[in-house]
Coordinates of C-alpha atoms and ligand atoms in Angstrom, one line a residue:
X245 CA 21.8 19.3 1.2
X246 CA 24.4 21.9 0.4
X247 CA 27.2 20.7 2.6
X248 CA 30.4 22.0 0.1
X249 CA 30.8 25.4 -2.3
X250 CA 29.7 25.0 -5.4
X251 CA 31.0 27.0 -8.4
X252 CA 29.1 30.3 -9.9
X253 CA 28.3 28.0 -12.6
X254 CA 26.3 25.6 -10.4
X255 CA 24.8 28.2 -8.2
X256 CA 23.0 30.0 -11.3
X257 CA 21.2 26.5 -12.4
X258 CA 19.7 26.5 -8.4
X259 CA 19.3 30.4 -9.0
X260 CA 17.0 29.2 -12.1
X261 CA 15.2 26.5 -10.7
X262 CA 13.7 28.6 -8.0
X263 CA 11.2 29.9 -10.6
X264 CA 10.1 26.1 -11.5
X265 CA 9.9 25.1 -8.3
X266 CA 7.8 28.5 -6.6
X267 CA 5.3 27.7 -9.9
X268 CA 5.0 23.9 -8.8
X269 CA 4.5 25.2 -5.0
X270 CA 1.7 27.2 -5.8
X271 CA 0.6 25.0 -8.1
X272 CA 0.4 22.3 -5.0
X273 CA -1.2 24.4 -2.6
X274 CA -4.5 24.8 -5.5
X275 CA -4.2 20.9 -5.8
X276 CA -4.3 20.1 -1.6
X277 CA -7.8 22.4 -1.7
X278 CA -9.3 20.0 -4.2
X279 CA -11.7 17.1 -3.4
X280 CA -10.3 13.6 -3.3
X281 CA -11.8 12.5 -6.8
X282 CA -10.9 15.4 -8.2
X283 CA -6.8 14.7 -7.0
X284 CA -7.2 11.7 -8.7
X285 CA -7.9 12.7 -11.7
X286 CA -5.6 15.6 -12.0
X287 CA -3.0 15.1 -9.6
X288 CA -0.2 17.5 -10.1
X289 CA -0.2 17.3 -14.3
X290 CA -1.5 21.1 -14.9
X291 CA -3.0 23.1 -18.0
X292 CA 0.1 25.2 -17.5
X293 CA 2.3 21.4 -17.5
X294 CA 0.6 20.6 -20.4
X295 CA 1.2 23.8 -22.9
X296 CA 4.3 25.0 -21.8
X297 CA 6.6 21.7 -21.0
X298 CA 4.7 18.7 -22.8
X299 CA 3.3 19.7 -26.0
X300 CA -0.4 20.5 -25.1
X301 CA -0.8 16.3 -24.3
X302 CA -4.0 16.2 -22.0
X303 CA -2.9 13.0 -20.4
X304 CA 0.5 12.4 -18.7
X305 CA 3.3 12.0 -21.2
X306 CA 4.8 8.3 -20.7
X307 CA 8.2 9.0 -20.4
X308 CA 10.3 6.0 -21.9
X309 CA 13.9 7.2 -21.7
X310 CA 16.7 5.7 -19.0
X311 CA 17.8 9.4 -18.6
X312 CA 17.8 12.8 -18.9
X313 CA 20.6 14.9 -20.8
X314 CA 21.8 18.4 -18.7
X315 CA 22.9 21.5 -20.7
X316 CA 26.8 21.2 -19.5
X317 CA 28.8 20.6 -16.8
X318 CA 27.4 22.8 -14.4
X319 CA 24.1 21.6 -14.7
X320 CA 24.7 18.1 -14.3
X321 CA 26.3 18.8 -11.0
X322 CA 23.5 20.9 -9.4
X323 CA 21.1 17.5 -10.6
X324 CA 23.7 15.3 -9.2
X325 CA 23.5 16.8 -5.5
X326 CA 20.1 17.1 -6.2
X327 CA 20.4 20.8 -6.0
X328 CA 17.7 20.9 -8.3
X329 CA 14.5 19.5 -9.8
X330 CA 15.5 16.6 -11.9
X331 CA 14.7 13.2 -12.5
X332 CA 18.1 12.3 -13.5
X333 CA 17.8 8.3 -14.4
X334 CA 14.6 6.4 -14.3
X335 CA 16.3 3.9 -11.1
X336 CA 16.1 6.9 -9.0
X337 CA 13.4 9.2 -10.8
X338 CA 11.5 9.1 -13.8
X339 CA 9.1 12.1 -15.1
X340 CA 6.2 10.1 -15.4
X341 CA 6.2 8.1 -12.2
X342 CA 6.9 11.4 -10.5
X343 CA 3.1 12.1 -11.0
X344 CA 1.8 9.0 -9.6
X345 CA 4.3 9.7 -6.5
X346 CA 2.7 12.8 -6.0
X347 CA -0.9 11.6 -6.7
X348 CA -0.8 8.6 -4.2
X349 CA 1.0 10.7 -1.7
X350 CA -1.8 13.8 -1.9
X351 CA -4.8 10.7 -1.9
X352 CA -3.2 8.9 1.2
X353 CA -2.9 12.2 3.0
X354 CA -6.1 13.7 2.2
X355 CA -7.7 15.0 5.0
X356 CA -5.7 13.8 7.4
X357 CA -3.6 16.0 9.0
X358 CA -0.4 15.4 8.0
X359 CA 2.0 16.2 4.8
X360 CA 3.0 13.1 3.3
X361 CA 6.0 11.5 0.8
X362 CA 5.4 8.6 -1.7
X363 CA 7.9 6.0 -3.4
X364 CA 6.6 4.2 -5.7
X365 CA 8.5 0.8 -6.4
X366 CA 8.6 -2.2 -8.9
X367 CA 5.7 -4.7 -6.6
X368 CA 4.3 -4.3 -4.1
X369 CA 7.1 -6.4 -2.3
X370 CA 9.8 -4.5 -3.2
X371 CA 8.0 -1.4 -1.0
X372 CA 8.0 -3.8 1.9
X373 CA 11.4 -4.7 1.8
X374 CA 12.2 -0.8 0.9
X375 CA 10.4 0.6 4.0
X376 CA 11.4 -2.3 6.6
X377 CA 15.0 -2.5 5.8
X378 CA 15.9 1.4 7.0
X379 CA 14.6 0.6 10.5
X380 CA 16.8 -2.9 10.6
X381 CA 20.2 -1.2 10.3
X382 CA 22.9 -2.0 13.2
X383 CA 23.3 0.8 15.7
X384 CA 26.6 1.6 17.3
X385 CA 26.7 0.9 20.3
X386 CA 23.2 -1.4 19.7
X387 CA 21.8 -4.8 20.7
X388 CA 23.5 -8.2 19.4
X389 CA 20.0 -9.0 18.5
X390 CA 16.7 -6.8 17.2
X391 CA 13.2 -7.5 16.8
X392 CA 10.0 -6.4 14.8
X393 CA 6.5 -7.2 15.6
X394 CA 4.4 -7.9 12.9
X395 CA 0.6 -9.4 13.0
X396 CA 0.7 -13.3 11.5
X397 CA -2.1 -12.7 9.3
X398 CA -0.3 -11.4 6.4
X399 CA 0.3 -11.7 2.4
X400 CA 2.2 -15.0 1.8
X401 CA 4.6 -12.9 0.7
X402 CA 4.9 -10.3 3.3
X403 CA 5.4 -13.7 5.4
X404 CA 7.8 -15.2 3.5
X405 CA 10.0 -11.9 3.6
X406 CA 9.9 -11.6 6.9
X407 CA 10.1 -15.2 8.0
X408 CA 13.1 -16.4 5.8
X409 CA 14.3 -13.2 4.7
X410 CA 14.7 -11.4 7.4
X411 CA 14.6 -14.4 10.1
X412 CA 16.0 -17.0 8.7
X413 CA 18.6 -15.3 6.4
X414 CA 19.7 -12.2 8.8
X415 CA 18.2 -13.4 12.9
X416 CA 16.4 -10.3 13.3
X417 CA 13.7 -12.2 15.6
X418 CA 10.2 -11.5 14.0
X419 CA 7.3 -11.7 17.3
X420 CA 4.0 -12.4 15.7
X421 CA 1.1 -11.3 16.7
X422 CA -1.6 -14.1 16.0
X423 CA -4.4 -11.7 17.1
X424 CA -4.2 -8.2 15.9
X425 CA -7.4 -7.1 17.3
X426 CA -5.9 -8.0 20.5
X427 CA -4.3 -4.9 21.5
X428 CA -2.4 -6.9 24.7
X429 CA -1.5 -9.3 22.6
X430 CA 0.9 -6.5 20.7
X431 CA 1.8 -4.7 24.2
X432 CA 3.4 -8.0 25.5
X433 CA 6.0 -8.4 22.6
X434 CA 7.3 -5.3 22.2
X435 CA 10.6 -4.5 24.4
X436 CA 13.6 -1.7 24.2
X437 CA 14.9 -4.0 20.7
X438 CA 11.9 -3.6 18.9
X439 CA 12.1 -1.2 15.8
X440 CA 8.7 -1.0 14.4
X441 CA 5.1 -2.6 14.7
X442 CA 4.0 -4.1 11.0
X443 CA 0.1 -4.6 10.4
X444 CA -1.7 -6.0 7.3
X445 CA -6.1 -4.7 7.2
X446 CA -8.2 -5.7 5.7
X447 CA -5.8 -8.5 5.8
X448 CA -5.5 -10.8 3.0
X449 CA -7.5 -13.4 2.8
X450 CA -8.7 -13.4 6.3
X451 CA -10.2 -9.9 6.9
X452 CA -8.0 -9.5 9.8
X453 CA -8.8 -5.8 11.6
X454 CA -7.4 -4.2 14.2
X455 CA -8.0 -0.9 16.5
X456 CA -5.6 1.4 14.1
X457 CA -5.2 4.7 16.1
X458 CA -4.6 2.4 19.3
X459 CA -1.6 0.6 17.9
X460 CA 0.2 3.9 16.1
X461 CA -0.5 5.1 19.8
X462 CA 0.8 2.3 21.2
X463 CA 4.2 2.2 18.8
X464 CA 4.6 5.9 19.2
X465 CA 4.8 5.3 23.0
X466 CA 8.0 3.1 22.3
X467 CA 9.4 5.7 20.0
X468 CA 9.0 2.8 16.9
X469 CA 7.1 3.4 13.9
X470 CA 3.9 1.6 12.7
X471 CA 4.1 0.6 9.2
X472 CA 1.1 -0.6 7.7
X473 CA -0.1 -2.5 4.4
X474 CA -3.5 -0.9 3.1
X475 CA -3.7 -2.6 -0.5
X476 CA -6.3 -3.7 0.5
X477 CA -8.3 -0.7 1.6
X478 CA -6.7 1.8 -0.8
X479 CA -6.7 5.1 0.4
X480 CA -10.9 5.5 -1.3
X481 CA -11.9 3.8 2.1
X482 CA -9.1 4.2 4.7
X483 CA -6.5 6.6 5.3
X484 CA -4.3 5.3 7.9
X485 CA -1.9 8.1 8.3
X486 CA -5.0 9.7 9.8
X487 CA -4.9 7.9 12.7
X488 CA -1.3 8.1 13.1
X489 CA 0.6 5.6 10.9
X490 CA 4.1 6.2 10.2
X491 CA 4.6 4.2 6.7
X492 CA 1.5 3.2 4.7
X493 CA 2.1 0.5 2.0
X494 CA 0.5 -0.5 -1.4
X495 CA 0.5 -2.9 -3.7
X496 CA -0.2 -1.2 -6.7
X497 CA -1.0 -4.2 -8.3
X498 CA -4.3 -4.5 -6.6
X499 CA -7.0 -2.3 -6.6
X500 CA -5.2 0.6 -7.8
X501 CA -4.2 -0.9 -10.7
X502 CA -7.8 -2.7 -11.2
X503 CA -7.6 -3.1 -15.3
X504 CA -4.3 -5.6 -13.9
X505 CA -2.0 -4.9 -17.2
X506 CA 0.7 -4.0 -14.1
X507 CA 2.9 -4.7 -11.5
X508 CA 4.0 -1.6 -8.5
X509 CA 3.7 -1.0 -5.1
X510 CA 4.2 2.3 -2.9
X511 CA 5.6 3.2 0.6
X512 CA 3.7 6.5 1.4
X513 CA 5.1 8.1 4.5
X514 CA 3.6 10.9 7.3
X515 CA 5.6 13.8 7.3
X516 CA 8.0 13.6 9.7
X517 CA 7.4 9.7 11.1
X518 CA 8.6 8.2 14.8
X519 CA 11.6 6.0 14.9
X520 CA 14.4 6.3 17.7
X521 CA 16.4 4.4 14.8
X522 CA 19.7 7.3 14.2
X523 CA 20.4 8.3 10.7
X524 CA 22.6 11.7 9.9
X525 CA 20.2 11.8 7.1
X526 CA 17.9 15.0 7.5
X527 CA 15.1 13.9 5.5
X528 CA 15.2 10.0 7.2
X529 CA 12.8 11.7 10.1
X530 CA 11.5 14.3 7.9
X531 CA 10.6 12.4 5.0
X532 CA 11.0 9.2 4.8
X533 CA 9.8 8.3 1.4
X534 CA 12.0 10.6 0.5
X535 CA 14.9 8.9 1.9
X536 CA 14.6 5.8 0.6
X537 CA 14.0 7.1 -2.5
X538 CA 17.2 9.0 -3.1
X539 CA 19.6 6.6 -0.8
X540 CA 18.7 3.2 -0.2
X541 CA 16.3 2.9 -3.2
X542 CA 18.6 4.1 -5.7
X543 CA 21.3 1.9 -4.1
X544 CA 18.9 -1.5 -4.1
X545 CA 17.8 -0.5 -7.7
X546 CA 13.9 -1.8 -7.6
X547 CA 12.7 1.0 -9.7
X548 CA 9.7 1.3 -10.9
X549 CA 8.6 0.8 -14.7
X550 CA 7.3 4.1 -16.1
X551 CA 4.7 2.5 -18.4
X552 CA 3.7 0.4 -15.5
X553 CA 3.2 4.3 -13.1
X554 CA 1.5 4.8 -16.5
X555 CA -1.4 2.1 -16.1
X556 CA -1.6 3.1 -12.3
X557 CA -2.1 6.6 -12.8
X558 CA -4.6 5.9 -15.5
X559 CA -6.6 3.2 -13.3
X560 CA -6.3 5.2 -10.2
X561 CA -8.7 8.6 -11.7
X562 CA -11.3 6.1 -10.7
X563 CA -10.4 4.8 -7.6
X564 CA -13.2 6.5 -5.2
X565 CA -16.3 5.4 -7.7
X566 CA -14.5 2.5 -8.5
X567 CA -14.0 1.1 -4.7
X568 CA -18.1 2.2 -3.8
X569 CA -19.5 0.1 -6.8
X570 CA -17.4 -3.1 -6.3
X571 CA -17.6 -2.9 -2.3
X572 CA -21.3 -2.7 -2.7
X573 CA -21.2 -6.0 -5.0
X574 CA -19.2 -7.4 -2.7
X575 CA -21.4 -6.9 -0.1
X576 CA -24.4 -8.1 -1.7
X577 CA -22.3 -11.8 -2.6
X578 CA -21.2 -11.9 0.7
X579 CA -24.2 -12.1 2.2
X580 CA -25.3 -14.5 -0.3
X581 CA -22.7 -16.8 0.4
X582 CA -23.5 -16.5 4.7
X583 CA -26.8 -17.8 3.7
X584 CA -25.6 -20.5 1.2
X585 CA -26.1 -24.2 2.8
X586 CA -22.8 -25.3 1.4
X587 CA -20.8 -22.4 3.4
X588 CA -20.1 -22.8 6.9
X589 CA -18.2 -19.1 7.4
X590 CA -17.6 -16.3 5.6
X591 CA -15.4 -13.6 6.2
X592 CA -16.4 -9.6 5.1
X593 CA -15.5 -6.5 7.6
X594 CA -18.7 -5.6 6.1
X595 CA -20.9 -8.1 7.1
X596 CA -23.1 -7.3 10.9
X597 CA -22.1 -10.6 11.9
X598 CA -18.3 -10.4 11.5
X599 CA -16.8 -10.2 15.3
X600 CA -14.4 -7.0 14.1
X601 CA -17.1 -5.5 12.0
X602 CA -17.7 -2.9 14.6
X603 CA -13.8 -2.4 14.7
X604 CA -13.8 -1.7 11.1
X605 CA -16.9 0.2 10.9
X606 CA -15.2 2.6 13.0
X607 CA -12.5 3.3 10.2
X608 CA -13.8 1.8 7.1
X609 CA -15.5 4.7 5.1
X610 CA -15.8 5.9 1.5
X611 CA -13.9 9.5 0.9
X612 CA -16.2 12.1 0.5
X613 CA -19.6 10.1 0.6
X614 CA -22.4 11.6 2.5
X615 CA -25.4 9.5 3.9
X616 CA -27.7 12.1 4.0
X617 CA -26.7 13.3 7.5
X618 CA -23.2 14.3 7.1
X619 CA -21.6 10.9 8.2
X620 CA -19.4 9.1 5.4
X621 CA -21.0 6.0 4.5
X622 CA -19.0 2.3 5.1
X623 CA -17.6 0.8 2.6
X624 CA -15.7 -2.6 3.3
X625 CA -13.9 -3.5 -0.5
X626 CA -13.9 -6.1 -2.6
X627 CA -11.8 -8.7 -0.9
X628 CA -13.9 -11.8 1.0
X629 CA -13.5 -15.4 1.9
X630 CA -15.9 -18.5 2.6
X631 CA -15.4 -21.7 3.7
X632 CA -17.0 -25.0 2.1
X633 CA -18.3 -27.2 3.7
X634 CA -16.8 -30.9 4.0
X635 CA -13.0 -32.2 3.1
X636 CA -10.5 -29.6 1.1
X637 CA -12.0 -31.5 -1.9
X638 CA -14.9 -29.6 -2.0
X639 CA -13.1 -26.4 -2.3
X640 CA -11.1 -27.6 -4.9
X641 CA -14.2 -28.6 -6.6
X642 CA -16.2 -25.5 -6.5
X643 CA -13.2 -23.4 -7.7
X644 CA -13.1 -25.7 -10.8
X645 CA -16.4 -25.1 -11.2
X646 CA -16.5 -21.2 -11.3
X647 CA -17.7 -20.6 -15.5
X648 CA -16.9 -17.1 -15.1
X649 CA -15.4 -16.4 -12.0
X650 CA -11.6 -16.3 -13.0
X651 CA -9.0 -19.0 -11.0
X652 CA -6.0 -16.7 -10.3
X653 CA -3.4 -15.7 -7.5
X654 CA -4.9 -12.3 -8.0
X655 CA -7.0 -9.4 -6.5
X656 CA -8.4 -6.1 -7.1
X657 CA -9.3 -6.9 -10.5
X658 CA -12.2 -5.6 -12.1
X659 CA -13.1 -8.5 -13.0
X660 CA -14.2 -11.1 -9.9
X661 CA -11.0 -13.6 -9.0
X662 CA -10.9 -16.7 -6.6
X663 CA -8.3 -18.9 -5.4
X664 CA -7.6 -20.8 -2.6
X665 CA -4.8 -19.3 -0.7
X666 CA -3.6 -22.9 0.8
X667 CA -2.6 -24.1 -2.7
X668 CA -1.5 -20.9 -4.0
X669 CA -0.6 -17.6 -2.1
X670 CA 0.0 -19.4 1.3
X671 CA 1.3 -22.5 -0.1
X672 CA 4.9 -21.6 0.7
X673 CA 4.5 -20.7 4.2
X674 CA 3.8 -24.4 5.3
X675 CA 0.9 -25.7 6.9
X676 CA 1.8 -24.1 10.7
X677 CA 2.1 -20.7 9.6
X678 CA -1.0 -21.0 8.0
X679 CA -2.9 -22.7 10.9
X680 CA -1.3 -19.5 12.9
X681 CA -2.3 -17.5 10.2
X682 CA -5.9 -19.3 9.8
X683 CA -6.2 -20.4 6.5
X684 CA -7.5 -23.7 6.2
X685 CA -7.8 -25.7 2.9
X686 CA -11.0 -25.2 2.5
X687 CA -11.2 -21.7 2.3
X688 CA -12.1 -20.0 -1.0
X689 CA -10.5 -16.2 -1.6
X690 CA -12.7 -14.1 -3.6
X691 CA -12.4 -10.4 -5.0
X692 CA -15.5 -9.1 -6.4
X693 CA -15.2 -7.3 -9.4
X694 CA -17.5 -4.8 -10.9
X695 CA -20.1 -7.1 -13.0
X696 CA -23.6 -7.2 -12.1
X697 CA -23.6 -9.2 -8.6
X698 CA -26.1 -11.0 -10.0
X699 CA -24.3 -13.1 -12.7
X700 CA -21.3 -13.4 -10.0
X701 CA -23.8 -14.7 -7.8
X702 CA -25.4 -17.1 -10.4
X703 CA -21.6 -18.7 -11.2
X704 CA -21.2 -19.0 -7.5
X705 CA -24.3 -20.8 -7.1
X706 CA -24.1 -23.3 -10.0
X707 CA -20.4 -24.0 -8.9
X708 CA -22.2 -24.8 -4.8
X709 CA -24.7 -27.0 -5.9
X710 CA -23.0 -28.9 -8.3
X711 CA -21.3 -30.4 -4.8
Ligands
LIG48 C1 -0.3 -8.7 -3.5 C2 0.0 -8.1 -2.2 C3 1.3 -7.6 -1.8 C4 2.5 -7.8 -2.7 O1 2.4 -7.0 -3.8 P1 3.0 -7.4 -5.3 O2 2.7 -6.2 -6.1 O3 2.4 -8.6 -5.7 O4 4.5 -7.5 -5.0 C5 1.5 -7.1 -0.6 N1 0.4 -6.9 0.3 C6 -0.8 -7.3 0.0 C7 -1.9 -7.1 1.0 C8 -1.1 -7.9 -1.2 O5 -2.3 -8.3 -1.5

């Protein structure tokens, strides 16, 4: 935004940086013709990156430095108004996050439609927080009191946030929605106050679902945003800004970063989102991600680790093959499970006998797979619960009695996790929210990782039977 004169000095450091930036736009428009895997692999770190900026190095150079030094005076001004490409200090920018921005904003956007933005963030949490808090701002002129609608079957700690955070702490009323497949359910609790509809799916643990393009639809038609968690998805199986999402999040943490040696999260963002919310800010509408990113983001200060973008980056090549071999495991121990004596539900999107596995069926499908007829094939990801028979005990007791099987607050690993969210990553919200939420105690989380299904489902059965 050049809203002053700037000196002959300055102007010949934007006069330079044309050059760089026309060779990065072409450079982008070959990238956005690419398949989805191949994206991943590459993203925006060229031959010509490599040679003539970082040494030849075939792999992303891991930028550790807090800053970046400018040739004088003039220079550091034109960065400073963002006159220019430059990544300035690693709270706002850093060279080596600014690849995984760009690779998880081309993957979430691929093939569907529209441009998109990336942040990427410290957690997961921190990109909640970063993309809810813009739309929360007081209006001139506004309501005493504001609202968001948000479905009750959540993280733990997307609850938490909202619930004390944002409740308790500031009385912005949160409405939740205890059915999100329910589309009336949503249409009753919006009004004139409410500044954006927040949905988790898959939801964690409970494999909540809900009709996507009907609800961006039904947000857009109140001029709010729909903001939506897809961790657990990732954008291999399910591209929500396709069916017209405003603000996708990610924890990076998750399946992303499947080898788990880091924390991150993401807020991706269609080019330009809804939201009546005013803000002077050109690129608020036009960019969101973008906004964030240079205002509030820099201003908050929870900036992403550059060797943790490293391990993301690294982990995310993979993603597509990756998300097809541990859905398919999943799929085969869930169905185990449905059949196990000891289990009296299980929940998988991807098994027939789910009540929203038509609902997800409809949106659930693995980028560029081809079933032999042109249709993508469904793939449902690695996340899955059951429920043990008998008191909470029993629960307890077959998670103690997993050999292999890993007892973490974790997911997305590529190795198989379990926990028992009542204990662990819904302990916090009380035992109300999760009876809203429907989590009982006996309720086992498990993410599949990517041994043989066999030997998952041999530790599984051993830990059953010993009940
Ligand atoms: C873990 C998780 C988060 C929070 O991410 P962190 O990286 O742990 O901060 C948000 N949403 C979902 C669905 C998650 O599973």
């Amino acid at each position: 935004m050049q809203d002053k004169s700037y000196s002959p000095g300055v102007l010949k450091y934007v006069e330079e940086a044309k050059k760089l930036i026309a060779e990065r736009e072409a450079h982008l428009a070959q990238v956005k013709r690419w398949k989805f895997d191949t994206i991943a692999v590459h993203g925006l770190y060229s031959v010509e990156e490599a040679l003539n900026r970082n040494q030849g190095a075939v792999i992303e150079p891991l930028y550790l430095s807090s800053s970046q030094a400018y040739r004088d005076t003039d220079e550091l001004e034109a960065a400073l108004a963002y006159l220019i490409p430059t990544w300035c200090y690693t709270r706002i920018a850093n060279p080596t996050t600014y690849y995984l921005e760009w690779a998880l904003a081309l993957l979430e956007s691929y093939k569907a439609g529209h441009d998109a933005s990336c942040l990427v963030t410290a957690s997961g949490m921190s990109a909640i927080a970063q993309a809810v808090d813009p739309f929360l701002v007081k209006q001139k002129d506004g309501p005493e009191r504001i609202n968001f609608v948000a479905s009750v079957r959540l993280y733990g700690g997307a609850f938490q946030h909202f619930n004390v955070r944002k409740a308790q702490e500031r009385g912005i009323e949160v409405r939740w929605v205890l059915h999100p497949e329910d589309m009336n359910e949503w249409k009753t609790k919006i009004d004139e106050n409410t500044r954006f509809l927040y949905m988790e799916a898959p939801s964690n643990p409970q494999q909540s679902f809900c009709d996507v393009k009907a609800l961006a639809d039904l947000a857009h038609s109140w001029e709010i945003p729909l903001i939506f968690d897809s961790t657990c998805a990732t954008p291999a199986l399910m591209r929500p800004i396709a069916f017209g999402t405003d603000v996708v999040i990610h924890s990076l943490t998750k399946s992303i970063t499947a080898g788990g040696m880091a924390i991150g999260g993401a807020l991706i963002s269609r080019k330009p989102i809804v939201t009546k919310v005013k803000n002077d800010h050109p690129l608020f509408k036009e960019s969101f991600a973008e906004y964030v990113k240079l205002l509030p983001y820099r201003d908050n200060g929870p900036a992403a680790a550059p060797l943790n973008a490293m391990f993301a980056l690294n982990d995310l090549r993979t993603l597509r093959s990756r998300m097809d071999l541990v859905s398919q495991n999943c799929q085969k121990v869930a169905e185990f499970l449905r059949a196990h004596p000891k289990v009296y539900q299980v929940d998988y999107l991807g098994l027939p006998s789910d009540k929203l596995h038509p609902l997800a069926k409809k949106y659930m499908k693995l980028v560029d797979s081809d079933d032999g007829k042109g249709n993508e094939v469904n793939r449902y990801g690695h996340l899955m619960s059951f429920r043990v028979d008998g008191p909470p005990e029993n629960a307890r007791k077959v998670l103690d009695g997993f050999k292999m099987i890993f007892r973490a607050t974790d997911l997305g690993r590529i190795k198989s996790v379990a926990t028992i969210p009542a204990i662990s990553t819904h302990q916090q919200q009380g035992e109300e929210a999760r009876r809203m939420a429907d989590i009982p105690p006996q309720l086992i989380r498990l993410c599949v990782g990517a041994e043989d299904p066999d030997d998952v489902i041999a530790d599984l059965d051993q830990a059953l039977n010993s009940l």
